[in-house]
Short mmCIF file of C-alpha atoms and ligand atoms in Angstrom, two decimals:
data_model
loop_
_atom_site.label_atom_id
_atom_site.label_comp_id
_atom_site.label_asym_id
_atom_site.label_seq_id
_atom_site.Cartn_x
_atom_site.Cartn_y
_atom_site.Cartn_z
CA UNK A 1 -30.53 178.73 -67.95
CA UNK A 2 -26.98 177.31 -68.57
CA UNK A 3 -25.90 175.72 -65.03
CA UNK A 4 -22.51 177.40 -65.30
CA UNK A 5 -21.32 174.76 -62.18
CA UNK A 6 -22.22 171.39 -64.33
CA UNK A 7 -20.20 173.38 -67.27
CA UNK A 8 -17.50 173.62 -64.99
CA UNK A 9 -17.61 169.95 -63.44
CA UNK A 10 -17.68 169.10 -66.95
CA UNK A 11 -14.91 171.13 -68.50
CA UNK A 12 -12.80 170.07 -64.75
CA UNK A 13 -13.14 166.18 -66.26
CA UNK A 14 -12.43 166.61 -69.64
CA UNK A 15 -9.75 168.34 -68.79
CA UNK A 16 -9.08 165.67 -66.58
CA UNK A 17 -8.71 163.01 -69.26
CA UNK A 18 -6.68 165.02 -71.26
CA UNK A 19 -9.12 166.59 -74.06
CA UNK A 20 -8.16 169.71 -74.73
CA UNK A 21 -11.12 172.33 -74.07
CA UNK A 22 -11.69 176.62 -74.48
CA UNK A 23 -14.02 179.03 -72.12
CA UNK A 24 -15.81 181.41 -74.45
CA UNK A 25 -15.37 180.55 -78.17
CA UNK A 26 -16.24 183.40 -80.25
CA UNK A 27 -18.47 181.49 -82.60
CA UNK A 28 -18.73 184.38 -84.83
CA UNK A 29 -15.03 183.32 -85.64
CA UNK A 30 -15.50 179.50 -85.99
CA UNK A 31 -18.63 180.06 -88.96
CA UNK A 32 -18.70 181.40 -92.47
CA UNK A 33 -20.99 183.35 -92.01
CA UNK A 34 -19.43 185.54 -89.20
CA UNK A 35 -21.93 185.82 -87.11
CA UNK A 36 -22.94 184.19 -83.44
CA UNK A 37 -22.29 184.66 -79.85
CA UNK A 38 -20.08 182.98 -77.20
CA UNK A 39 -20.14 178.74 -76.71
CA UNK A 40 -19.83 178.75 -72.47
CA UNK A 41 -17.08 176.31 -73.55
CA UNK A 42 -15.66 174.05 -76.62
CA UNK A 43 -13.81 170.61 -76.96
CA UNK A 44 -11.22 169.82 -79.50
CA UNK A 45 -10.97 166.06 -79.35
CA UNK A 46 -7.63 164.28 -81.09
CA UNK A 47 -9.35 161.31 -81.89
CA UNK A 48 -12.45 159.12 -81.92
CA UNK A 49 -12.29 157.81 -78.71
CA UNK A 50 -11.56 161.56 -77.22
CA UNK A 51 -14.64 162.10 -79.26
CA UNK A 52 -17.31 159.44 -77.49
CA UNK A 53 -15.41 160.49 -74.28
CA UNK A 54 -16.85 164.18 -75.01
CA UNK A 55 -20.39 163.03 -75.92
CA UNK A 56 -20.79 160.79 -72.79
CA UNK A 57 -19.25 164.01 -70.43
CA UNK A 58 -21.96 166.23 -71.44
CA UNK A 59 -24.20 163.58 -71.14
CA UNK A 60 -23.20 162.90 -67.79
CA UNK A 61 -22.93 166.29 -66.74
CA UNK A 62 -26.54 167.37 -68.14
CA UNK A 63 -24.68 169.56 -70.01
CA UNK A 64 -26.00 170.38 -73.76
CA UNK A 65 -23.32 169.89 -76.73
CA UNK A 66 -23.13 170.74 -80.59
CA UNK A 67 -21.17 169.45 -83.24
CA UNK A 68 -19.18 171.90 -84.90
CA UNK A 69 -17.23 170.84 -88.15
CA UNK A 70 -16.27 173.81 -90.51
CA UNK A 71 -19.17 176.14 -89.96
CA UNK A 72 -20.21 176.60 -93.07
CA UNK A 73 -23.68 175.60 -93.04
CA UNK A 74 -24.27 177.34 -89.15
CA UNK A 75 -26.03 180.09 -88.22
CA UNK A 76 -25.33 180.45 -84.72
CA UNK A 77 -27.04 182.63 -82.17
CA UNK A 78 -26.35 186.28 -80.86
CA UNK A 79 -26.59 185.13 -77.18
CA UNK A 80 -24.56 182.41 -78.39
CA UNK A 81 -24.44 178.67 -77.58
CA UNK A 82 -25.50 177.97 -73.47
CA UNK A 83 -23.46 174.31 -73.66
CA UNK A 84 -19.92 172.65 -75.18
CA UNK A 85 -19.49 173.00 -78.61
CA UNK A 86 -17.40 170.03 -79.91
CA UNK A 87 -15.44 170.99 -82.97
CA UNK A 88 -13.98 167.95 -84.55
CA UNK A 89 -11.06 170.17 -86.88
CA UNK A 90 -8.96 167.81 -85.04
CA UNK A 91 -10.56 164.43 -86.14
CA UNK A 92 -8.24 165.10 -89.40
CA UNK A 93 -6.97 161.93 -90.93
CA UNK A 94 -7.20 161.12 -94.82
CA UNK A 95 -6.16 157.52 -96.27
CA UNK A 96 -5.69 156.44 -99.26
CA UNK A 97 -6.09 152.89 -100.22
CA UNK A 98 -6.84 151.12 -103.50
CA UNK A 99 -10.24 153.39 -104.92
CA UNK A 100 -11.02 154.31 -100.86
CA UNK A 101 -10.39 157.28 -98.53
CA UNK A 102 -10.91 156.72 -95.56
CA UNK A 103 -11.54 160.49 -93.95
CA UNK A 104 -12.01 161.56 -90.50
CA UNK A 105 -14.78 163.84 -89.58
CA UNK A 106 -12.71 166.83 -89.25
CA UNK A 107 -11.23 166.53 -92.57
CA UNK A 108 -11.78 169.62 -94.73
CA UNK A 109 -13.47 168.19 -97.64
CA UNK A 110 -11.26 169.78 -100.33
CA UNK A 111 -8.71 167.89 -98.90
CA UNK A 112 -10.22 164.78 -99.88
CA UNK A 113 -10.35 165.87 -102.99
CA UNK A 114 -6.86 166.38 -103.63
CA UNK A 115 -6.19 163.28 -101.95
CA UNK A 116 -8.04 161.64 -104.56
CA UNK A 117 -7.07 163.97 -107.46
CA UNK A 118 -3.71 162.81 -106.20
CA UNK A 119 -4.41 159.43 -106.26
CA UNK A 120 -5.78 159.82 -109.19
CA UNK A 121 -9.49 158.34 -108.21
CA UNK A 122 -12.60 160.49 -109.70
CA UNK A 123 -15.91 161.19 -108.70
CA UNK A 124 -15.20 163.45 -106.12
CA UNK A 125 -14.25 166.75 -108.31
CA UNK A 126 -18.03 168.43 -107.86
CA UNK A 127 -17.42 168.73 -104.31
CA UNK A 128 -14.27 170.80 -104.57
CA UNK A 129 -15.20 174.41 -103.50
CA UNK A 130 -17.39 172.90 -101.01
CA UNK A 131 -16.24 174.40 -97.86
CA UNK A 132 -16.58 172.80 -94.35
CA UNK A 133 -16.05 168.72 -93.35
CA UNK A 134 -16.35 165.60 -94.25
CA UNK A 135 -18.79 165.44 -91.30
CA UNK A 136 -20.58 168.30 -91.99
CA UNK A 137 -20.63 166.74 -95.82
CA UNK A 138 -22.37 163.85 -94.85
CA UNK A 139 -24.75 164.86 -92.32
CA UNK A 140 -26.07 167.90 -95.12
CA UNK A 141 -25.41 165.26 -98.08
CA UNK A 142 -23.75 168.17 -100.22
CA UNK A 143 -24.04 168.11 -103.20
CA UNK A 144 -23.39 170.47 -106.06
CA UNK A 145 -23.57 169.59 -110.02
CA UNK A 146 -26.16 167.30 -110.29
CA UNK A 147 -24.27 164.79 -107.56
CA UNK A 148 -23.83 164.29 -103.74
CA UNK A 149 -20.91 163.14 -100.98
CA UNK A 150 -24.35 160.37 -100.18
CA UNK A 151 -23.14 158.82 -103.57
CA UNK A 152 -19.68 157.82 -103.24
CA UNK A 153 -20.13 157.05 -99.53
CA UNK A 154 -19.05 153.40 -98.74
CA UNK A 155 -19.74 153.58 -94.97
CA UNK A 156 -19.89 155.96 -92.12
CA UNK A 157 -18.63 155.81 -88.65
CA UNK A 158 -20.29 157.32 -86.13
CA UNK A 159 -20.63 156.93 -82.66
CA UNK A 160 -24.63 156.54 -81.51
CA UNK A 161 -25.18 158.67 -78.12
CA UNK A 162 -28.03 156.57 -77.44
CA UNK A 163 -26.57 153.33 -77.59
CA UNK A 164 -23.28 154.30 -76.22
CA UNK A 165 -21.72 152.40 -78.94
CA UNK A 166 -19.71 152.88 -82.43
CA UNK A 167 -21.38 152.13 -84.93
CA UNK A 168 -20.42 151.07 -88.64
CA UNK A 169 -23.16 151.83 -91.72
CA UNK A 170 -23.59 151.39 -95.03
CA UNK A 171 -23.31 154.13 -97.52
CA UNK A 172 -27.21 152.73 -98.53
CA UNK A 173 -28.20 152.46 -95.25
CA UNK A 174 -26.97 156.28 -94.31
CA UNK A 175 -31.01 158.00 -95.41
CA UNK A 176 -29.25 159.94 -97.90
CA UNK A 177 -31.48 162.13 -99.84
CA UNK A 178 -32.21 166.11 -101.16
CA UNK A 179 -29.62 167.51 -98.02
CA UNK A 180 -31.12 164.68 -96.05
CA UNK A 181 -29.61 161.95 -94.11
CA UNK A 182 -30.28 159.30 -90.89
CA UNK A 183 -27.53 162.00 -89.40
CA UNK A 184 -29.61 165.19 -88.66
CA UNK A 185 -31.43 163.29 -86.32
CA UNK A 186 -29.03 164.33 -83.68
CA UNK A 187 -28.12 161.24 -81.55
CA UNK A 188 -24.55 160.50 -84.04
CA UNK A 189 -21.63 161.42 -84.13
CA UNK A 190 -19.87 161.00 -87.46
CA UNK A 191 -16.68 160.12 -86.81
CA UNK A 192 -14.96 158.90 -90.27
CA UNK A 193 -16.22 157.61 -93.72
CA UNK A 194 -14.82 155.85 -96.50
CA UNK A 195 -15.34 156.71 -99.88
CA UNK A 196 -15.16 154.49 -102.79
CA UNK A 197 -14.27 156.51 -106.04
CA UNK A 198 -13.00 154.91 -109.33
CA UNK A 199 -10.19 155.07 -111.47
CA UNK A 200 -9.89 158.35 -113.01
CA UNK A 201 -7.08 160.38 -114.94
CA UNK A 202 -5.42 162.65 -113.07
CA UNK A 203 -5.03 165.49 -115.25
CA UNK A 204 -8.91 165.57 -116.54
CA UNK A 205 -9.62 165.00 -113.10
CA UNK A 206 -7.67 168.57 -111.57
CA UNK A 207 -9.38 170.24 -115.07
CA UNK A 208 -12.87 169.57 -113.81
CA UNK A 209 -12.09 170.75 -110.14
CA UNK A 210 -10.67 174.10 -111.42
CA UNK A 211 -13.60 174.41 -113.67
CA UNK A 212 -16.03 173.89 -110.98
CA UNK A 213 -13.47 176.19 -109.04
CA UNK A 214 -13.83 179.01 -111.02
CA UNK A 215 -17.82 178.38 -111.53
CA UNK A 216 -18.53 179.18 -107.87
CA UNK A 217 -16.26 182.05 -108.35
CA UNK A 218 -18.32 183.58 -111.38
CA UNK A 219 -21.57 182.64 -109.63
CA UNK A 220 -21.43 182.77 -105.88
CA UNK A 221 -20.75 185.91 -103.82
CA UNK A 222 -17.15 184.68 -102.10
CA UNK A 223 -16.05 188.08 -100.94
CA UNK A 224 -18.92 188.33 -98.38
CA UNK A 225 -19.24 185.64 -95.34
CA UNK A 226 -22.29 183.52 -96.01
CA UNK A 227 -23.35 179.77 -95.55
CA UNK A 228 -23.87 178.62 -99.11
CA UNK A 229 -27.29 178.84 -100.38
CA UNK A 230 -29.79 179.64 -97.64
CA UNK A 231 -32.97 177.73 -98.37
CA UNK A 232 -33.03 173.66 -99.89
CA UNK A 233 -34.77 173.30 -103.27
CA UNK A 234 -38.12 173.63 -103.53
CA UNK A 235 -39.87 170.32 -105.80
CA UNK A 236 -39.65 171.43 -109.16
CA UNK A 237 -38.26 175.05 -108.65
CA UNK A 238 -35.13 176.84 -108.29
CA UNK A 239 -35.34 178.56 -104.96
CA UNK A 240 -32.81 180.81 -106.55
CA UNK A 241 -35.01 181.57 -109.45
CA UNK A 242 -37.34 182.16 -107.17
CA UNK A 243 -35.69 184.57 -105.40
CA UNK A 244 -34.45 186.70 -108.17
CA UNK A 245 -37.38 186.70 -110.32
CA UNK A 246 -39.76 188.19 -106.77
CA UNK A 247 -37.69 191.43 -107.38
CA UNK A 248 -35.56 190.12 -103.52
CA UNK A 249 -32.07 190.47 -104.69
CA UNK A 250 -30.57 193.34 -102.76
CA UNK A 251 -33.38 193.21 -99.96
CA UNK A 252 -31.92 193.66 -96.64
CA UNK A 253 -32.16 193.21 -93.16
CA UNK A 254 -29.52 195.35 -90.51
CA UNK A 255 -26.11 193.57 -92.66
CA UNK A 256 -27.33 191.01 -93.87
CA UNK A 257 -28.70 190.87 -97.52
CA UNK A 258 -30.16 188.79 -100.51
CA UNK A 259 -26.87 188.84 -102.57
CA UNK A 260 -27.51 190.73 -105.94
CA UNK A 261 -25.23 188.50 -107.21
CA UNK A 262 -26.80 185.51 -106.29
CA UNK A 263 -30.43 185.69 -105.18
CA UNK A 264 -29.50 182.18 -103.40
CA UNK A 265 -27.26 183.73 -101.10
CA UNK A 266 -27.68 186.13 -98.06
CA UNK A 267 -24.58 187.54 -97.08
CA UNK A 268 -23.49 189.63 -94.14
CA UNK A 269 -22.40 192.82 -95.38
CA UNK A 270 -20.56 193.39 -92.57
CA UNK A 271 -22.25 193.76 -88.83
CA UNK A 272 -25.46 191.34 -89.43
CA UNK A 273 -26.63 189.54 -86.16
CA UNK A 274 -28.20 185.94 -86.27
CA UNK A 275 -31.78 187.81 -85.99
CA UNK A 276 -31.22 190.12 -88.98
CA UNK A 277 -30.35 186.82 -91.22
CA UNK A 278 -33.77 185.24 -89.58
CA UNK A 279 -35.78 187.73 -89.81
CA UNK A 280 -34.64 188.64 -93.75
CA UNK A 281 -35.22 184.67 -94.42
CA UNK A 282 -38.87 184.81 -92.89
CA UNK A 283 -39.51 187.82 -94.88
CA UNK A 284 -38.58 185.25 -98.33
CA UNK A 285 -40.31 183.12 -97.27
CA UNK A 286 -43.48 184.55 -97.59
CA UNK A 287 -42.93 186.68 -99.89
CA UNK A 288 -42.34 183.51 -101.87
CA UNK A 289 -45.35 181.83 -100.81
CA UNK A 290 -47.65 184.44 -101.16
CA UNK A 291 -46.40 185.26 -105.18
CA UNK A 292 -46.21 181.96 -106.05
CA UNK A 293 -47.13 179.24 -102.66
CA UNK A 294 -44.68 177.94 -102.87
CA UNK A 295 -42.66 176.85 -100.22
CA UNK A 296 -39.15 177.02 -99.13
CA UNK A 297 -37.43 175.46 -96.17
CA UNK A 298 -34.36 176.70 -94.38
CA UNK A 299 -31.08 174.49 -95.56
CA UNK A 300 -29.10 176.14 -93.37
CA UNK A 301 -29.06 174.94 -89.86
CA UNK A 302 -29.24 176.43 -86.31
CA UNK A 303 -27.22 175.99 -84.30
CA UNK A 304 -29.70 175.99 -81.35
CA UNK A 305 -31.46 173.03 -83.42
CA UNK A 306 -28.15 171.19 -83.71
CA UNK A 307 -27.63 170.77 -79.85
CA UNK A 308 -28.44 167.57 -77.71
CA UNK A 309 -29.67 168.48 -74.75
CA UNK A 310 -29.53 165.92 -72.23
C1 LIG B 1 -19.42 180.09 -99.70
C2 LIG B 1 -20.24 178.86 -99.61
C3 LIG B 1 -20.64 177.69 -100.73
C4 LIG B 1 -21.49 176.27 -100.34
N1 LIG B 1 -21.72 175.80 -101.30
C5 LIG B 1 -22.32 174.45 -101.55
C6 LIG B 1 -22.91 173.20 -102.07
O1 LIG B 1 -22.09 173.72 -103.34
N2 LIG B 1 -23.14 172.62 -101.72
C7 LIG B 1 -23.69 172.30 -100.41
O2 LIG B 1 -24.18 171.27 -100.32
N3 LIG B 1 -23.28 173.03 -99.65
C8 LIG B 1 -22.46 173.84 -100.15
N4 LIG B 1 -22.23 174.69 -99.15
C9 LIG B 1 -22.60 174.66 -97.41
C10 LIG B 1 -22.01 173.69 -96.66
O3 LIG B 1 -20.59 173.88 -96.93
C11 LIG B 1 -22.16 172.84 -96.69
O4 LIG B 1 -23.36 171.92 -96.15
C12 LIG B 1 -20.78 171.60 -95.66
O5 LIG B 1 -21.08 170.22 -96.13
C13 LIG B 1 -21.30 171.84 -93.83
O6 LIG B 1 -19.95 171.66 -93.79
P1 LIG B 1 -19.25 172.18 -92.55
O7 LIG B 1 -18.48 171.32 -92.00
O8 LIG B 1 -19.01 173.01 -92.73
O9 LIG B 1 -20.80 171.73 -91.58
P2 LIG B 1 -20.89 173.05 -90.23
O10 LIG B 1 -21.95 173.94 -90.94
O11 LIG B 1 -20.11 173.14 -89.38
O12 LIG B 1 -22.54 171.95 -89.22
C14 LIG B 1 -23.19 171.78 -90.54
C15 LIG B 1 -24.64 169.98 -89.98
O13 LIG B 1 -23.49 169.31 -89.80
C16 LIG B 1 -23.32 168.99 -88.27
N5 LIG B 1 -22.09 167.78 -88.04
C17 LIG B 1 -21.18 169.14 -88.64
N6 LIG B 1 -20.11 167.35 -88.66
C18 LIG B 1 -20.83 166.59 -87.86
C19 LIG B 1 -20.69 165.14 -87.80
N7 LIG B 1 -18.68 165.54 -87.30
N8 LIG B 1 -21.41 164.94 -86.73
C20 LIG B 1 -22.06 165.06 -86.72
N9 LIG B 1 -23.36 166.31 -87.07
C21 LIG B 1 -21.84 166.99 -87.85
C22 LIG B 1 -23.88 170.02 -87.51
O14 LIG B 1 -24.14 170.43 -85.94
C23 LIG B 1 -24.28 171.09 -88.44
O15 LIG B 1 -26.06 170.25 -87.55
C24 LIG B 1 -21.09 175.97 -99.23
C25 LIG B 1 -21.07 177.04 -98.22
C26 LIG B 1 -20.73 177.87 -98.73
C27 LIG B 1 -20.59 179.20 -97.31
#
């Protein structure tokens, strides 16, 4: 149960130090799934310091908080979020220096890919078309076409909530694995990341980017809201292929449906609720287990699971 007085006190404290806040933010408008109720409070830090202060104040006032980037891998509950959503959208600086690109957590990943291309830096074109931010991509170790963000990370700067300090960690120490990173322990707020790229040819990079985007448009149901692949790959299996072979394309619960175009995607056909999506995901998991004895794990993150409770 949300302590509304604590939320109001938090809002006043954030206001007092000039951090922009908003009451009652509709999460459906901030997730690519277009699903989710209202977050009681939202904060929009514009500097790393403000991001740190926001988390510290949430902790001080005992208000749960959740960090949200592009909301492209998120499912928010129908009854919203009883706490403060910290949006990273204003932490969006991108700076190119030699073969390195330093980007704020809220910088759109596609903007970093474009900056790399402009600077003739190769390595990131696989990420062209992955929606969301640098912070979300690092947290998820987003990947496509056999490459992952973690392969290109020189270092990540984050705020450690438990230790109450800012830390810079090298890419090797980020615990990157398939859709995994140390940031998933929910005690770290990613502030920025440094990418280390290689020299490349501008036109060749552009053509790779366009090729990847073309493939996405061909294969993915981009005309419907979704959060990308609903499930992770199971070891030794292509999950989308299993779902397809199990005859689950088109399976529908309420407004949520297994895409006819790409069985790995759950789409919002209109009016889908978080409950619909969760029920559909459970049905898929049950069928895949019963038919193939394969357990498939959600790739989509639930906002409630990403929250820090103080
Ligand atoms: C059409 C479509 C295609 C997609 N294609 C791909 C693909 O090819 N490959 C792939 O890997 N993914 C893909 N995705 C999923 C998604 O885009 C990625 O996982 C993306 O990296 C998520 O970034 P985000 O900023 O939107 O994160 P969000 O959805 O906002 O958040 C995801 C998680 O990261 C956490 N987080 C975000 N920012 C921070 C931060 N600064 N500090 C700490 N935690 C943070 C959140 O709390 C949450 O737990 C796709 C999604 C869609 C809708």
